[in-house]
Amino acid sequence: MPSRQGFVCVIALLSFYSETQGLPHSRRFQVKNHEHGTDPKPKFTEKYFPQILDHFNYNSMGNGTFDQRYLITDEYWKRGYGPIFFYTGNEGDIWEFALNSGFITELAAQQRALVIFAEHRYYGKSLPFGEDSFNIPEVGLLTVEQALADYAIMITELKGQLGASACPVIVFGGSYGGMLSVYMRLRYPNIVAGALAASAPILSTAGMGEPKQFFQDVTSDFENYAPECGDAVRGAFQRLQDLARVEDYRRIQSAFSLCQTPSSDKDTRQLNGFLRNAFTLMAMLDYPYSTHFMGNMPANPVKVACDTMLGGDDLLQALRDTAGIVYNSTGDLTCFDLYTLYVECADPTGCGLGFNSLAWDYQACTEIEMCFESNNVTDMFPVMPFTVKSREQYCSKRWGVIPRLGWLKTQFWGDALSTASNIIFSNGDLDPWANGGVRKSLSSSLIAINISEGAHHLDLRGANDADPASVIKARKMESDTIAQWVKMERYG
Ligand SMILES: *[C@@H]1O[C@H](CO)[C@@H](O)[C@H](O)[C@H]1NC(C)=O
Ligand SMILES: *[C@@H]1O[C@H](CO)[C@@H](O)[C@H](O)[C@H]1NC(C)=O
Ligand SMILES: *[C@@H]1O[C@H](CO)[C@@H](O)[C@H](O)[C@H]1NC(C)=O
Ligand SMILES: *[C@@H]1O[C@H](CO)[C@@H](O)[C@H](O)[C@H]1NC(C)=O
């Protein structure tokens, strides 16, 4: 789960006024919809919540507070009565999730809900210790439990301030945000009436899965489009490996338009990781229209990639141009700078760039387990193992921590969820994360939804003319189920 890339956010600040409900640092942003393929924009107000630094220790360095950012809109809300739709922010700037989750505001308009998008601590502008947040020991307050407690406190206090004490709360999230939504319902059922967890890999990230599954499923996306596509990718990686074996680094540099001449196995590994990551992102973000989420993607990137792989006569050039779909979407790179465009970290699917990637790397080094490998047998990528041992070595060196295997599973029930209730687990069949999540309903209120033509949390995006029937149907089920939860919470 790469955190959001360092692309330039296209938010236009049209108006600004300071008067809000008496909270500090309030600003009103209106966001203009001038970007093709981005969801329609509601008028969110950006605010900051004085949040407790350390919920679990009254004496620590965290006895103070920090400013936690959130976005709020009451434009659809039936004041004091309508439900609260609360997005449990994940590993990035909260605006990016708000701008790519139009379904939530569309649903809010139907169900007259108040909408809040809360930013996860240590991401975006919610840095507890400012520039020092990623020092040791300051980074230590970045945990799933602290983040959940933040949301529980924020919901409770905002309900009081807004005269919303009678309003049922439904949490929403995509990917790691969906995991947080599940956990909120498990941990704080007193506060949260139900959860929509879109593309939440709650099993694979708790160490309950196959290390080879992720890149196998990335590969399937390309092979399902065209079996020859997988062969071409395999062939290109083979050519690259042949050149690396004879240390023909000049040829590698020119074939891949690299800014620097590679000179070691480490550089070859970096190049392989960089290339594999392009396929990962295109599989995850294989939406039927162009998007600007985690970077810029054309419509149907898997198809575009395969057409590129199969289009030229030089396999290495085809592979370079395929990577360019992701890394050179602007068309203005003259060469690829391997170590700035891709950063290897404790998440083999990528941590993204910028300081958000530091936070995600730390989480991947502590609670979130992602020992995923590619092996060139069940997938089309070079052999790149990432074992429990190599994770441990990396994490102790980088962050001074040893991951605690199984802790997420112990805390959040693993797959023994049958006594929980009111959770929707939606997954898209095109999404390589899907098989790390819950794919079968576990009871009448633990509902799994498959979206056969969906990539990574497509259902959270706003309606689009190019939407496949399967996502339209999924959203309808989600909407009906949520309306029912709200009603149940109100009338028992
Ligand atoms: C935090 O605790 C220290 C003593 O350990 C104290 O000096 C400081 O004032 C406290 N800060 C806050 C914000 O309560
Ligand atoms: C992938 O496996 C095939 C078949 O064993 C082998 O010929 C090829 O060299 C491998 N390719 C890479 C890039 O490791
Ligand atoms: C980036 O795209 C432009 C426009 O298509 C192309 O001229 C350039 O060679 C590409 N850069 C790389 C490094 O592939
Ligand atoms: C969703 O798809 C998976 C994998 O193909 C399958 O095992 C599961 O039964 C399906 N679940 C539902 C709810 O249709």
XYZ file of C-alpha atoms in Angstrom, residues 10 12-13 27 82 95 102 112 114 122 162 191 196 200 229 297 364 370 425 480 486:
21
model
C -4.459 20.446 -7.808
C -7.701 25.579 -6.112
C -8.400 27.822 -3.211
C -10.463 27.742 7.000
C -28.920 12.904 10.065
C -7.438 16.003 0.991
C -17.012 10.959 -3.999
C -28.615 13.795 4.718
C -22.670 15.183 8.090
C 1.893 11.574 11.361
C -22.212 20.096 16.880
C -19.276 5.001 19.112
C -17.723 0.220 5.168
C -9.136 -3.590 3.295
C 1.546 -9.544 -22.096
C -3.028 7.281 -14.411
C 5.262 -1.467 7.980
C 3.722 -7.172 4.421
C -15.989 -5.825 3.284
C -29.099 0.184 1.397
C -28.629 3.990 10.700
